[in-house]
């Protein structure tokens, strides 16, 4: 499920810091995406308010993002609360193979799919 050792470690840190319930798949998917793409994990404070426990769409105005990282943030927001993000084709067109895998795993986590091939 996790793409590299630090991915799982950072994910667990964010879950603990946020106090995310183990059945809160929406936040788990959000944190999965952010911790799976190093640049986003380092910038999460721009996109998620830990104290308020909510996303910050205004983060798009605060941080310069590549098309791929923007697509991942939009996906994470969409998995969290159905934030508008364009089509699946639009999102995946901006992702390389590794980040497509990240996106698919996040979708699986959000919807409780236990195995994808």
Coordinates of C-alpha atoms in Angstrom, one line a residue:
X1 CA 0.0 0.0 0.0
X2 CA 2.7 2.5 1.0
X3 CA 5.1 3.5 -1.8
X4 CA 8.2 3.8 0.3
X5 CA 9.2 3.5 4.0
X6 CA 9.0 7.2 4.8
X7 CA 5.5 7.3 3.3
X8 CA 4.1 5.1 6.0
X9 CA 6.0 6.9 8.7
X10 CA 4.8 10.3 7.7
X11 CA 1.3 9.1 7.1
X12 CA 1.1 7.7 10.7
X13 CA 2.6 11.0 12.1
X14 CA -0.1 13.0 10.3
X15 CA -2.9 10.7 11.5
X16 CA -1.7 10.9 15.0
X17 CA -1.2 14.7 15.0
X18 CA -4.6 15.2 13.5
X19 CA -6.3 12.6 15.8
X20 CA -7.9 10.9 12.8
X21 CA -10.3 8.1 13.7
X22 CA -9.4 4.7 12.2
X23 CA -12.7 4.7 10.3
X24 CA -12.2 8.2 8.9
X25 CA -11.3 7.1 5.4
X26 CA -11.7 10.6 4.0
X27 CA -8.9 12.1 6.0
X28 CA -6.8 8.9 5.6
X29 CA -7.0 9.3 1.8
X30 CA -6.1 13.0 2.1
X31 CA -3.1 12.3 4.2
X32 CA -2.1 9.3 2.1
X33 CA -1.8 11.6 -0.9
X34 CA 0.1 14.3 0.9
X35 CA 2.6 12.0 2.5
X36 CA 3.1 10.1 -0.7
X37 CA 4.4 13.1 -2.6
X38 CA 7.3 14.6 -0.6
X39 CA 6.8 18.2 -1.8
X40 CA 3.1 18.1 -0.7
X41 CA 3.8 16.6 2.7
X42 CA 6.2 19.5 3.4
X43 CA 3.5 22.0 2.4
X44 CA 0.5 20.5 4.1
X45 CA 0.0 23.4 6.4
X46 CA -1.0 25.5 3.3
X47 CA -3.7 22.9 2.4
X48 CA -4.9 21.5 5.7
X49 CA -5.6 23.2 9.0
X50 CA -4.7 20.7 11.7
X51 CA -6.3 22.7 14.5
X52 CA -9.5 23.3 12.6
X53 CA -9.4 19.8 11.0
X54 CA -10.3 21.1 7.5
X55 CA -8.9 21.6 4.1
X56 CA -7.7 25.0 3.0
X57 CA -8.5 25.5 -0.7
X58 CA -6.9 29.0 -0.5
X59 CA -3.5 27.1 -0.4
X60 CA -3.7 27.0 -4.2
X61 CA -3.2 30.8 -4.0
X62 CA -0.3 30.5 -1.5
X63 CA 1.9 27.9 -3.1
X64 CA 3.2 27.4 -6.7
X65 CA 2.5 23.8 -7.8
X66 CA 3.4 21.8 -10.8
X67 CA 0.4 20.4 -12.8
X68 CA 1.0 17.0 -11.2
X69 CA 1.1 18.2 -7.6
X70 CA -1.9 20.4 -8.2
X71 CA -3.8 17.3 -9.6
X72 CA -2.8 15.3 -6.5
X73 CA -4.0 18.1 -4.1
X74 CA -7.3 18.3 -6.1
X75 CA -7.7 14.5 -5.9
X76 CA -7.0 14.5 -2.1
X77 CA -9.5 17.3 -1.6
X78 CA -12.1 15.5 -3.7
X79 CA -11.6 12.2 -1.8
X80 CA -11.9 14.2 1.5
X81 CA -15.2 16.1 0.8
X82 CA -16.0 15.9 -2.9
X83 CA -14.1 19.1 -3.8
X84 CA -14.5 19.8 -7.5
X85 CA -11.4 18.5 -9.3
X86 CA -12.2 17.9 -13.0
X87 CA -12.4 14.6 -14.6
X88 CA -10.4 11.4 -13.9
X89 CA -8.8 11.8 -17.4
X90 CA -7.8 15.4 -16.5
X91 CA -6.2 14.3 -13.2
X92 CA -4.4 11.3 -14.5
X93 CA -3.1 13.1 -17.6
X94 CA -0.9 15.2 -15.3
X95 CA 0.6 12.3 -13.3
X96 CA 3.6 10.1 -13.9
X97 CA 3.4 6.4 -13.3
X98 CA 4.4 6.6 -9.6
X99 CA 1.9 9.3 -8.9
X100 CA -0.8 7.4 -10.8
X101 CA -0.1 4.5 -8.4
X102 CA -0.4 6.9 -5.5
X103 CA -3.7 8.2 -6.8
X104 CA -5.1 4.7 -7.3
X105 CA -4.0 3.6 -3.8
X106 CA -5.6 6.7 -2.3
X107 CA -8.9 6.0 -4.1
X108 CA -8.7 2.4 -2.9
X109 CA -8.2 3.5 0.7
X110 CA -11.0 6.0 0.5
X111 CA -13.5 3.4 -0.7
X112 CA -12.2 0.4 1.2
X113 CA -11.0 -1.5 -1.8
X114 CA -8.6 -4.1 -0.3
X115 CA -6.8 -5.2 -3.5
X116 CA -6.1 -3.6 -6.9
X117 CA -3.9 -5.2 -9.5

